[in-house]
mmCIF file of C-alpha atoms and ligand atoms in Angstrom:
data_model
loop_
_atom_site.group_PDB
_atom_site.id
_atom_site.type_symbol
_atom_site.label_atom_id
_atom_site.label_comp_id
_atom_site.label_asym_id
_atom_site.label_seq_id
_atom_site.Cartn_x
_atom_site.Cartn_y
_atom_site.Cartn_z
ATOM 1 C CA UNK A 183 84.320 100.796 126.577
ATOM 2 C CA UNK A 184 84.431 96.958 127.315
ATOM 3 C CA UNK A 185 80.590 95.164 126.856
ATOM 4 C CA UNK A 186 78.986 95.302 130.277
ATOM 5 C CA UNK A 187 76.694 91.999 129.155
ATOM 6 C CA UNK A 188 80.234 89.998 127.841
ATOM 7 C CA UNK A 189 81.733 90.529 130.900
ATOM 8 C CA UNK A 190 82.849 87.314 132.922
ATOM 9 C CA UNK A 191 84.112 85.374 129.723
ATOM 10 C CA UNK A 192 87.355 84.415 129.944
ATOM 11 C CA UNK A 193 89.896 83.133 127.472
ATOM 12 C CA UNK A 194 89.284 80.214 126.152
ATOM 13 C CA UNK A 195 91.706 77.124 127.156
ATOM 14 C CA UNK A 196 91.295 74.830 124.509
ATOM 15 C CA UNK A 197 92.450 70.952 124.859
ATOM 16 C CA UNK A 198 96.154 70.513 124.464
ATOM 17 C CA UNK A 199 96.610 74.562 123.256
ATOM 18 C CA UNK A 200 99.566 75.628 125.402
ATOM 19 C CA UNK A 201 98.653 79.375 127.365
ATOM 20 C CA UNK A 202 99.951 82.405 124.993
ATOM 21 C CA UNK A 203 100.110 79.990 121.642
ATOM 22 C CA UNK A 204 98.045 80.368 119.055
ATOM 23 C CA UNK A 205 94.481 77.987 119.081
ATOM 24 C CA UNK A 206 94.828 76.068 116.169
ATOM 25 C CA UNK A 207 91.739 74.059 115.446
ATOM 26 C CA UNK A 208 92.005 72.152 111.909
ATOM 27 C CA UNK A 209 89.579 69.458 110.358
ATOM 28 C CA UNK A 210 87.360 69.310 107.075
ATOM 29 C CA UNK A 211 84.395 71.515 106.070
ATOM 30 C CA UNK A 212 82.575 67.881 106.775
ATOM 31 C CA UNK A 213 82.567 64.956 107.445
ATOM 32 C CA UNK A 214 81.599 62.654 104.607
ATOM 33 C CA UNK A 215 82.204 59.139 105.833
ATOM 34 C CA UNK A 216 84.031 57.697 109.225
ATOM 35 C CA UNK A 217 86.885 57.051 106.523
ATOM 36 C CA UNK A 218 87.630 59.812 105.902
ATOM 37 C CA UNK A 219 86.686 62.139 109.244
ATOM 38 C CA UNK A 220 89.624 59.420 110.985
ATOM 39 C CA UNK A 221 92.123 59.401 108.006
ATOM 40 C CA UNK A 222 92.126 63.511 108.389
ATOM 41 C CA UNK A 223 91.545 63.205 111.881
ATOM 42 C CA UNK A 224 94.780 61.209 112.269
ATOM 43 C CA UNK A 225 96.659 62.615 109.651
ATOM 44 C CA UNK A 226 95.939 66.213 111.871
ATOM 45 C CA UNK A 227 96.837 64.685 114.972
ATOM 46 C CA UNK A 228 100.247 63.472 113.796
ATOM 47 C CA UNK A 229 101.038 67.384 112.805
ATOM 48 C CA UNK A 230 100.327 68.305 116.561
ATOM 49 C CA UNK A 231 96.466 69.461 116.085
ATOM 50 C CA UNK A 232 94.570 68.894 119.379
ATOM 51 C CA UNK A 233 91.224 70.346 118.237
ATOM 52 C CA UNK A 234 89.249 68.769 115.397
ATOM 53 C CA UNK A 235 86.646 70.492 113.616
ATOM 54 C CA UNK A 236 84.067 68.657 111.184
ATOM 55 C CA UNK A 237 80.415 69.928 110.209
ATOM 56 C CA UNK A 238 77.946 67.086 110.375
ATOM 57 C CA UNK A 239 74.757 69.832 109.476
ATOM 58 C CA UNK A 240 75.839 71.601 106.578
ATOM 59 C CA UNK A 241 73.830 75.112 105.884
ATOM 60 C CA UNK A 242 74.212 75.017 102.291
ATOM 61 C CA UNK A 243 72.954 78.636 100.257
ATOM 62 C CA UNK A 244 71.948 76.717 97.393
ATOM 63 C CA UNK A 245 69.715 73.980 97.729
ATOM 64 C CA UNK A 246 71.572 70.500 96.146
ATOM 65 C CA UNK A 247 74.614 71.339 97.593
ATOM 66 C CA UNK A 248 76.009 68.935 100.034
ATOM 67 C CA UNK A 249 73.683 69.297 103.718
ATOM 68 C CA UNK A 250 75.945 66.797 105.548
ATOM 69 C CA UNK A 251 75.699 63.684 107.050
ATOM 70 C CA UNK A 252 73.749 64.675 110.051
ATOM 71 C CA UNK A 253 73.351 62.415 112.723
ATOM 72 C CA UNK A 254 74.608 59.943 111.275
ATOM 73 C CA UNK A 255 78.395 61.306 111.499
ATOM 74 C CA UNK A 256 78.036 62.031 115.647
ATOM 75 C CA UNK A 257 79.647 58.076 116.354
ATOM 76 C CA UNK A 258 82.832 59.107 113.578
ATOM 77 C CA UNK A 259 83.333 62.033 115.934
ATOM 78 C CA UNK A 260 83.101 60.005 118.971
ATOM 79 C CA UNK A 261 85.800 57.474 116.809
ATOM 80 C CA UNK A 262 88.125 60.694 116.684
ATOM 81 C CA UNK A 263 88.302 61.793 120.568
ATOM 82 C CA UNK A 264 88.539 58.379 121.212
ATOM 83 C CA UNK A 265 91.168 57.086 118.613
ATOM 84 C CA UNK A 266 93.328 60.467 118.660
ATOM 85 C CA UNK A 267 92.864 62.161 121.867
ATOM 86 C CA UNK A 268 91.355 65.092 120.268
ATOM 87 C CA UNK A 269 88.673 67.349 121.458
ATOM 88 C CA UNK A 270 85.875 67.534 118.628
ATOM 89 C CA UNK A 271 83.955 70.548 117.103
ATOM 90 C CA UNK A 272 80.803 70.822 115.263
ATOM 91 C CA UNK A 273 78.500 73.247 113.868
ATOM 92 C CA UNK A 274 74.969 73.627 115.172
ATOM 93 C CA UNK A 275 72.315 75.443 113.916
ATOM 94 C CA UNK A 276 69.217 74.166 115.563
ATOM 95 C CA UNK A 277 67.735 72.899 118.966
ATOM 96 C CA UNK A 278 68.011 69.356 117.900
ATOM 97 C CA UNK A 279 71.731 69.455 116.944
ATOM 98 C CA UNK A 280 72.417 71.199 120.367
ATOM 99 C CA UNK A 281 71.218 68.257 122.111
ATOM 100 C CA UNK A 282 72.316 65.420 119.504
ATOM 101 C CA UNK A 283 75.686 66.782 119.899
ATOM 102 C CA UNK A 284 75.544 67.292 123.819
ATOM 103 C CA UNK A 285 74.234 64.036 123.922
ATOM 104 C CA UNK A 286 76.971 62.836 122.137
ATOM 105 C CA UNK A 287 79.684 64.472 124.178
ATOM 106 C CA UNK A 288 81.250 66.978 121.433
ATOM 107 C CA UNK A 289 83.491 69.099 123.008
ATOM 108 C CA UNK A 290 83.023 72.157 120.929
ATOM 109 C CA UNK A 291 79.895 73.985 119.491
ATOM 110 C CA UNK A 292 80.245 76.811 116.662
ATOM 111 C CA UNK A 293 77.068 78.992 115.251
ATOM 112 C CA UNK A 294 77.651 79.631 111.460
ATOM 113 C CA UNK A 295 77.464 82.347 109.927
ATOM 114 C CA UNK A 296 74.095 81.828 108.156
ATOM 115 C CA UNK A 297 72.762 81.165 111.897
ATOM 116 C CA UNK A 298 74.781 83.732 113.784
ATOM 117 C CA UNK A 299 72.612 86.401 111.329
ATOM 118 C CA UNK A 300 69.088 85.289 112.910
ATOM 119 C CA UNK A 301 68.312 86.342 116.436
ATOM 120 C CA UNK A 302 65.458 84.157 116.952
ATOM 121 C CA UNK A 303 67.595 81.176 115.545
ATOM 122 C CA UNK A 304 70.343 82.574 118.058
ATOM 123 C CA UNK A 305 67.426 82.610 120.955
ATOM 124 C CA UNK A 306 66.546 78.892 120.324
ATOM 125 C CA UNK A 307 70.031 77.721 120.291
ATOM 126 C CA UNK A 308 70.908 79.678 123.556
ATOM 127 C CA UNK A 309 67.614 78.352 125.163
ATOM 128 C CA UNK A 310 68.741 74.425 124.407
ATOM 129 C CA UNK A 311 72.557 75.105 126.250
ATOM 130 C CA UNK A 312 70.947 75.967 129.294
ATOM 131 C CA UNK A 313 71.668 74.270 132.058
ATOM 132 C CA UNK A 314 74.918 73.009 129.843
ATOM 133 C CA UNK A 315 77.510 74.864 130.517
ATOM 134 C CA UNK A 316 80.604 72.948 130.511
ATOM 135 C CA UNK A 317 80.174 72.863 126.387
ATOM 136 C CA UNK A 318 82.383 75.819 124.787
ATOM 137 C CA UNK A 319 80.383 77.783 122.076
ATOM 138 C CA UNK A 320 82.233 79.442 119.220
ATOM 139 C CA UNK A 321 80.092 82.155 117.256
ATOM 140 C CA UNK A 322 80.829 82.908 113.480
ATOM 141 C CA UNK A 323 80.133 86.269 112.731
ATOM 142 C CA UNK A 324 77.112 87.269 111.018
ATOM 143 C CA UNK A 325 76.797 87.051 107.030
ATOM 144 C CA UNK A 326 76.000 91.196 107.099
ATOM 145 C CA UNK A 327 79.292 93.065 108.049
ATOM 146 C CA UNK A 328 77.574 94.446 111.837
ATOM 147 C CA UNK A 329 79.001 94.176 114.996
ATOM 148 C CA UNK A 330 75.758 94.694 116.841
ATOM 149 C CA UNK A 331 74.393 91.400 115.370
ATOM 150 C CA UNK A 332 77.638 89.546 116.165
ATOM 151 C CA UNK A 333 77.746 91.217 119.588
ATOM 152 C CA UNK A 334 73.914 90.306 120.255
ATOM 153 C CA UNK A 335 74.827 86.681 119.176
ATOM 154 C CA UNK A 336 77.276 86.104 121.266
ATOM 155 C CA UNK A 337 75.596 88.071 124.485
ATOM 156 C CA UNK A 338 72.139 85.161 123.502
ATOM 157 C CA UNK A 339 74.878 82.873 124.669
ATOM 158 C CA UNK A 340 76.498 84.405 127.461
ATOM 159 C CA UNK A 341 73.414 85.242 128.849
ATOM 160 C CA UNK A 342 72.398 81.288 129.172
ATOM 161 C CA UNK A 343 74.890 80.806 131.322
ATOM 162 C CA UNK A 344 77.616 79.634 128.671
ATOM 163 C CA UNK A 345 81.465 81.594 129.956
ATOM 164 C CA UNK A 346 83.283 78.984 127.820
ATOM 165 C CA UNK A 347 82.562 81.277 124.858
ATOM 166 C CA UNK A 348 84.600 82.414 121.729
ATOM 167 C CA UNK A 349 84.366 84.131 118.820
ATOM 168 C CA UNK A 350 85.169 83.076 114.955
ATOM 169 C CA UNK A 351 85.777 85.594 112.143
ATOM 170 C CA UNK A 352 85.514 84.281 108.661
ATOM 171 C CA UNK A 353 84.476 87.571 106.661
ATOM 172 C CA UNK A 354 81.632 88.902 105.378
ATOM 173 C CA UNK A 355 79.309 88.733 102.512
ATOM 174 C CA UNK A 356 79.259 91.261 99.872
ATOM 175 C CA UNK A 357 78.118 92.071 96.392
ATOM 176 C CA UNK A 358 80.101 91.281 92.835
ATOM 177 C CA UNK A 359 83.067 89.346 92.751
ATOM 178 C CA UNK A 360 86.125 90.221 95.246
ATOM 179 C CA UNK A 361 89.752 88.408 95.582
ATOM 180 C CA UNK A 362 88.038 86.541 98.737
ATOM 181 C CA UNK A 363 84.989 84.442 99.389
ATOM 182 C CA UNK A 364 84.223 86.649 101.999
ATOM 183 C CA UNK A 365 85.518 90.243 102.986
ATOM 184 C CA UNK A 366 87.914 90.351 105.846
ATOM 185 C CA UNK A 367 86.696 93.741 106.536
ATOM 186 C CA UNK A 368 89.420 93.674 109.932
ATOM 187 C CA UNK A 369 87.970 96.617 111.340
ATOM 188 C CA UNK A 370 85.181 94.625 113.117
ATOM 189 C CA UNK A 371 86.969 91.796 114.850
ATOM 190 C CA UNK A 372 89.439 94.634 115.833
ATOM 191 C CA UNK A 373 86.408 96.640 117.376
ATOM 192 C CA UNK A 374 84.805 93.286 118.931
ATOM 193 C CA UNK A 375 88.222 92.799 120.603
ATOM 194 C CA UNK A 376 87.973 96.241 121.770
ATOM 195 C CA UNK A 377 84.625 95.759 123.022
ATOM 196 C CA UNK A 378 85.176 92.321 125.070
ATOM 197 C CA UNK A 379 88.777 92.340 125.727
ATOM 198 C CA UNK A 380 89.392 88.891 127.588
ATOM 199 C CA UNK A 381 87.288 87.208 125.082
ATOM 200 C CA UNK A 382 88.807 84.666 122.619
ATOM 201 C CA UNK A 383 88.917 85.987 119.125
ATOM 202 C CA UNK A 384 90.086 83.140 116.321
ATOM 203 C CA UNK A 385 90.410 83.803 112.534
ATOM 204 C CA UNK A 386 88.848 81.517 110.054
ATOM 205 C CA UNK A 387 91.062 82.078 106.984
ATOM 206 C CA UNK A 388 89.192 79.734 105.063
ATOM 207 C CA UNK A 389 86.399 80.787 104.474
ATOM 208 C CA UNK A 390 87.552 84.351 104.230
ATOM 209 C CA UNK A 391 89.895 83.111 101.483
ATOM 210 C CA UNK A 392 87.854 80.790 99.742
ATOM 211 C CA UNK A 393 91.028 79.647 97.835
ATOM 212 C CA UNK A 394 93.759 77.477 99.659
ATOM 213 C CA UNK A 395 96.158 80.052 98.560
ATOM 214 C CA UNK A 396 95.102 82.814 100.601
ATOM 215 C CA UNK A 397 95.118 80.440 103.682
ATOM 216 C CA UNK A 398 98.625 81.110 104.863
ATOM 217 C CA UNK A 399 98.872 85.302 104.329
ATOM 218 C CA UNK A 400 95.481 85.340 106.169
ATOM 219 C CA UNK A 401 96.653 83.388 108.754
ATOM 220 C CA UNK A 402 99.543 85.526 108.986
ATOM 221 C CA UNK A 403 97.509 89.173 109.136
ATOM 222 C CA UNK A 404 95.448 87.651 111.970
ATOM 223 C CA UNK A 405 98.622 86.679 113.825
ATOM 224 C CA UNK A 406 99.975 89.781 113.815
ATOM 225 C CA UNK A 407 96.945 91.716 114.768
ATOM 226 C CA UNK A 408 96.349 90.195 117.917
ATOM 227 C CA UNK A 409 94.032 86.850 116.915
ATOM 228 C CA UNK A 410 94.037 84.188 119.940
ATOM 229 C CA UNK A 411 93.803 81.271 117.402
ATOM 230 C CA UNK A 412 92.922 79.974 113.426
ATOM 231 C CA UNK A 413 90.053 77.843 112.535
ATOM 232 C CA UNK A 414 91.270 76.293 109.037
ATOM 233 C CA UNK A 415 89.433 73.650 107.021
ATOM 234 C CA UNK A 416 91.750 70.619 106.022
ATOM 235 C CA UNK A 417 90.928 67.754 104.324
ATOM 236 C CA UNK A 418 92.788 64.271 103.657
ATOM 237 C CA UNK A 419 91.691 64.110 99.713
ATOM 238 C CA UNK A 420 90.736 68.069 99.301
ATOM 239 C CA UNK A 421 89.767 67.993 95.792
ATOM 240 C CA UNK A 422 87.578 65.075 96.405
ATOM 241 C CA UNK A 423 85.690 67.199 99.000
ATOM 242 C CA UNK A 424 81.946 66.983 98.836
ATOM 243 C CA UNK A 425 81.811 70.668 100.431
ATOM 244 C CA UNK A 426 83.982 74.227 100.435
ATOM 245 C CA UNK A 427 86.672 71.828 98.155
ATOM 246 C CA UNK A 428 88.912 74.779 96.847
ATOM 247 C CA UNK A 429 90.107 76.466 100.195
ATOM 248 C CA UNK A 430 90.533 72.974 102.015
ATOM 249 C CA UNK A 431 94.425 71.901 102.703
ATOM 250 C CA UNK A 432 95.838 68.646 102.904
ATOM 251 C CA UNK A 433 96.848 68.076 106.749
ATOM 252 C CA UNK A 434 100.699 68.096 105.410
ATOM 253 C CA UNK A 435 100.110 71.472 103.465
ATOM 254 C CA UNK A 436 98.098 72.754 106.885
ATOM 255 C CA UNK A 437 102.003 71.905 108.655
ATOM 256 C CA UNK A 438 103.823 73.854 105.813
ATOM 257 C CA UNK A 439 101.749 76.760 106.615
ATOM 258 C CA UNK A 440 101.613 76.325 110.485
ATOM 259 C CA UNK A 441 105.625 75.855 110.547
ATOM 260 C CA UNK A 442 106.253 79.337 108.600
ATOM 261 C CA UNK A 443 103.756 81.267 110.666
ATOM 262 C CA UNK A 444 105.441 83.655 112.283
ATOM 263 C CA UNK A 445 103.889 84.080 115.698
ATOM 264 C CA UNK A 446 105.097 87.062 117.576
ATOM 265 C CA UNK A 447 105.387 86.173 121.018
ATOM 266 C CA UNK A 448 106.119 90.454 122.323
ATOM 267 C CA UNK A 449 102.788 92.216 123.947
ATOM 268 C CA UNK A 450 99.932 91.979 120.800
ATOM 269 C CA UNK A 451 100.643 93.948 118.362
ATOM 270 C CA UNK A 452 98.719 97.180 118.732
ATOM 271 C CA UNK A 453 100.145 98.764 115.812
ATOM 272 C CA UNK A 454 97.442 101.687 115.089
ATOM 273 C CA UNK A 455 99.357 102.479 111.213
ATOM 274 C CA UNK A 456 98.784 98.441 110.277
ATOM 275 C CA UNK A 457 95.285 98.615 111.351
ATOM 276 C CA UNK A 458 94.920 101.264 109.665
ATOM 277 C CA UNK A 459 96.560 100.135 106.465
ATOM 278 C CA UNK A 460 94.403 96.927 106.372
ATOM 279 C CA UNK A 461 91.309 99.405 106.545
ATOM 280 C CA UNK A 462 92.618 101.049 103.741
ATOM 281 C CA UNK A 463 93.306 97.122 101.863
ATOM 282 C CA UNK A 464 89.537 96.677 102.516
ATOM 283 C CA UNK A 465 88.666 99.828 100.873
ATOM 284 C CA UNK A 466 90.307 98.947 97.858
ATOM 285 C CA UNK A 467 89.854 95.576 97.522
ATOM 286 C CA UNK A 468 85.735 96.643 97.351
ATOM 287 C CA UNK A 469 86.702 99.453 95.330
ATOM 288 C CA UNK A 470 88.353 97.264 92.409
ATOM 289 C CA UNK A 471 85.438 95.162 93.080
ATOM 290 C CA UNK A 472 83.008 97.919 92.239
ATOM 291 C CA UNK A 473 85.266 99.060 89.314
ATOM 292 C CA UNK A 474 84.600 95.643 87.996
ATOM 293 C CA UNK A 475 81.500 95.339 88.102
ATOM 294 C CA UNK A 476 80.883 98.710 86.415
ATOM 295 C CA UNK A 477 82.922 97.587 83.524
ATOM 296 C CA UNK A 478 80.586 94.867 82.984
ATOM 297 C CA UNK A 479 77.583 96.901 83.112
ATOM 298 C CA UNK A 480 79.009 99.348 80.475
ATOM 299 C CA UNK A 481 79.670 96.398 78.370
ATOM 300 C CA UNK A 482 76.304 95.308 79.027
ATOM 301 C CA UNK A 483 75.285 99.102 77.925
ATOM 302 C CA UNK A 484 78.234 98.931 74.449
ATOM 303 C CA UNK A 485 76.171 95.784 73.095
ATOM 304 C CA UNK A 486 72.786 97.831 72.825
ATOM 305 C CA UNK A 487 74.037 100.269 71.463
ATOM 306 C CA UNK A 488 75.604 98.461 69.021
ATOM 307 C CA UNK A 489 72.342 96.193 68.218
ATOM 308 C CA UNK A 490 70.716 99.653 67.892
ATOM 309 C CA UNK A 491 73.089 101.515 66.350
ATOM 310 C CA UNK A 492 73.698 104.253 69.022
ATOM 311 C CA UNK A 493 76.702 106.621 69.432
ATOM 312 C CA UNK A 494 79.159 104.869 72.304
ATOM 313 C CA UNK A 495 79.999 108.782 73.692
ATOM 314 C CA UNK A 496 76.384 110.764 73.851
ATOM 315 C CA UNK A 497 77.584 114.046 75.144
ATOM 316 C CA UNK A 498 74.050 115.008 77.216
ATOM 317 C CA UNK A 499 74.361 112.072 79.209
ATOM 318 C CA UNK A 500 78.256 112.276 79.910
ATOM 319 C CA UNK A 501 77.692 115.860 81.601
ATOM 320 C CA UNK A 502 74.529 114.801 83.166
ATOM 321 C CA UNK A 503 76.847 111.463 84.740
ATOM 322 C CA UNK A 504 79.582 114.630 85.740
ATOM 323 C CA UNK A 505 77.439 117.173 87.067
ATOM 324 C CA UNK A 506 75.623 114.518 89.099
ATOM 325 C CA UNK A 507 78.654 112.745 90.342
ATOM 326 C CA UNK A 508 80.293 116.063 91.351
ATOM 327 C CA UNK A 509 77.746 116.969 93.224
ATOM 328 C CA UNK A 510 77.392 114.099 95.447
ATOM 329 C CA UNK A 511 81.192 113.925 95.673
ATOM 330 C CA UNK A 512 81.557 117.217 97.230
ATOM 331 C CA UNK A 513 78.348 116.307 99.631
ATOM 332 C CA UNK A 514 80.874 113.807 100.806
ATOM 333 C CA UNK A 515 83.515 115.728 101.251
ATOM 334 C CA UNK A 516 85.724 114.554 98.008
ATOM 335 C CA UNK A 517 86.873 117.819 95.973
ATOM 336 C CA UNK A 518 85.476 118.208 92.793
ATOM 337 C CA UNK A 519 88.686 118.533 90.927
ATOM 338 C CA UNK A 520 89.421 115.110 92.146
ATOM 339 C CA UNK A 521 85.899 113.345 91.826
ATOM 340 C CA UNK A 522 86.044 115.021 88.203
ATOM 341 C CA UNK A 523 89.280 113.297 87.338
ATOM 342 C CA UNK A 524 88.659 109.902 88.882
ATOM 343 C CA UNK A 525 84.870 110.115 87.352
ATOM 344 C CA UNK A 526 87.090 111.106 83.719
ATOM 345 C CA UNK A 527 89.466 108.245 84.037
ATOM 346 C CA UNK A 528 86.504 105.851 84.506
ATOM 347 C CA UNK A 529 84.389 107.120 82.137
ATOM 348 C CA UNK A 530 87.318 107.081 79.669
ATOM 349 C CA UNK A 531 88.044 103.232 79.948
ATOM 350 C CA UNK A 532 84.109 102.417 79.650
ATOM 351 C CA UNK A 533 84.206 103.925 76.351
ATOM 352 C CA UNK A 534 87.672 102.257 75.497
ATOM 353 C CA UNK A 535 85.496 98.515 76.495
ATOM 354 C CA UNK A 536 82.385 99.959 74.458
ATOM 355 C CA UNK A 537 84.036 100.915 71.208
ATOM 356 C CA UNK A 538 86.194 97.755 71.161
ATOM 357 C CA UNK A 539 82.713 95.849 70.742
ATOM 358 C CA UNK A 540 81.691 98.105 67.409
HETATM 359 C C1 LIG B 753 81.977 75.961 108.040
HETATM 360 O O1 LIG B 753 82.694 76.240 109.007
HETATM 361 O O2 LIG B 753 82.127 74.979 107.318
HETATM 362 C C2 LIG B 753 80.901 76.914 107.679
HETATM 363 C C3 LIG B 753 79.793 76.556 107.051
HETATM 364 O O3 LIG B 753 81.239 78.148 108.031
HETATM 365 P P1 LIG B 753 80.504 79.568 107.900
HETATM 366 O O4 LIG B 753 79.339 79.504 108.835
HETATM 367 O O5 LIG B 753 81.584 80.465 108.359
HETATM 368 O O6 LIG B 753 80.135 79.751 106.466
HETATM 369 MN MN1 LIG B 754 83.244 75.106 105.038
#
């Protein structure tokens, strides 16, 4: 079933990306000074990028973290199409940065992910391209891991007139610590695909990552699943990087990874057993994640009952845990015998962290 309300996008063709290659569109989380947006800029150019990216309005969760440059960083963009040849990308997030950046001929608009979440954010944004639409608009996925908000998004757009449209996956939020920033969670992109078919799908490994190591295998994944394209954050001076510092590559790392890509050029693959399997990769990454996290609570737990003298094992409340846990295992269809001994084997290395505090 392909999205009645996405139909009439078509694939995106972005500046200098030749037809059936891989989008690649490379450039720092932001720009900080015309220095260094032009030293990247042409650093990325001389590897064979043809789309820069470079956030001028920087939606920072914490407040004290770098915002950006703002309007002041429009003219260093203008510097890079005009010094390099390069189509330019920015984020926008409100009216005023649609028409700043209109006004100031960027090439390329992407909704964050913080943005992408709110509807009536999403409304404003799609009211201000009216009447635009030669810009291309690229829209993050939402923070919360649901397709209906991403799909809503991106329909707010299409429905202001805007066919030059494209979608960006960079993961999703979630609680407790987990091997990425955010999680890939693959089965969503893969059902957005499913649901608008001819509409460009990149992968920002990036932010999924949130390490510069995970960059390249990302990359990789969304290769061979079917991505049209990678948005990846590179910066001239990376760990001098005022925002997102530890998943940003130099532009000579970014053509390490690029050249030992391997990009499939047979039919996408449609593999059903690898989507699968990266389902099941999800799965466990949150599981160890969970696991984790309800080690440190039982530590938590092992130091009161140390300050106040308690037994680590109390037998009532083990059977109580048991019984309980059995029970809503086999309302979810798990088998008791093996809810009992994953429930054991859990319980067993709590106590093992709680009695090495006595
Ligand atoms: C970014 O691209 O720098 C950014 C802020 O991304 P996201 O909205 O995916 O967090
Ligand atoms: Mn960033």
């Amino acid at each position: 079933m392909s999205d009645i309300s996405l139909q009439g996008i078509q694939p995106l063709s972005l500046p200098g990306v030749e037809p059936g290659k891989p989008a690649i569109i490379a450039g720092p989380c932001s720009a900080e000074s015309e220095q260094q947006t032009l030293d990247t800029a042409l650093a990325l150019r001389a590897i064979g990028v043809t789309v820069f990216r470079a956030g001028l309005w920087k939606p920072r969760t914490m407040p004290g973290g770098f915002e950006g440059v703002g309007d002041r960083g429009l003219p260093w963009l203008q510097a890079v199409k005009r010094e390099t040849g390069m189509a330019v990308a920015t984020e926008v997030a409100t009216v005023e940065h649609v028409h700043a950046s209109i006004d100031a001929g960027i090439d390329i608009l992407w909704i964050g992910a913080r943005t992408s979440t709110n509807p009536f954010a999403m409304q404003d944004i799609a009211d201000a391209l009216h009447g635009h639409e030669d810009v291309t608009v690229l829209v993050k996925n939402p923070l919360n891991p649901d397709l209906d908000l991403w799909l809503g998004a991106l329909q707010r757009i299409r429905n202001a007139g805007i066919t030059r449209l494209g979608a960006v996956h960079r993961g999703f939020s979630s609680a407790g610590e987990h091997i990425y920033r955010n999680n890939p969670q693959w089965h969503i992109p893969f059902e957005l695909r499913r649901r608008a078919p001819g509409m460009t799908i990149l992968c920002d490994p990036s932010h999924i990552g949130g390490k510069r190591q995970y960059i390249e295998p990302l990359s990789q994944i969304a290769l061979d699943t079917g991505f049209d394209g990678l948005m990846i954050e590179s910066h001239c001076r990376p760990d001098e990087a005022l925002s997102d510092s530890a998943q940003q590559v130099t532009p000579e790392a970014l053509q390490g990874i690029l050249q030992r890509l391997v990009v499939r050029s047979g039919a996408p693959v449609e593999d059903e057993l690898s989507l699968l399997r990266q389902q099941i990769d999800d799965c466990d990454h949150e599981l160890l994640a969970v696991l984790a996290r309800r080690m440190s609570v039982s530590r938590e737990i092992g130091r009161f009952k140390k300050a106040h003298n308690l037994r680590v094992v109390q037998p009532a409340r083990y059977q109580d845990m048991i019984d309980a846990r059995l029970q809503e295992g086999n309302s979810l269809g798990l088998l008791p015998d093996f809810t009992q001994r994953v429930m054991q084997a859990i319980h067993e290395e709590s106590v093992r962290q709680q009695l090495k505090l006595l």
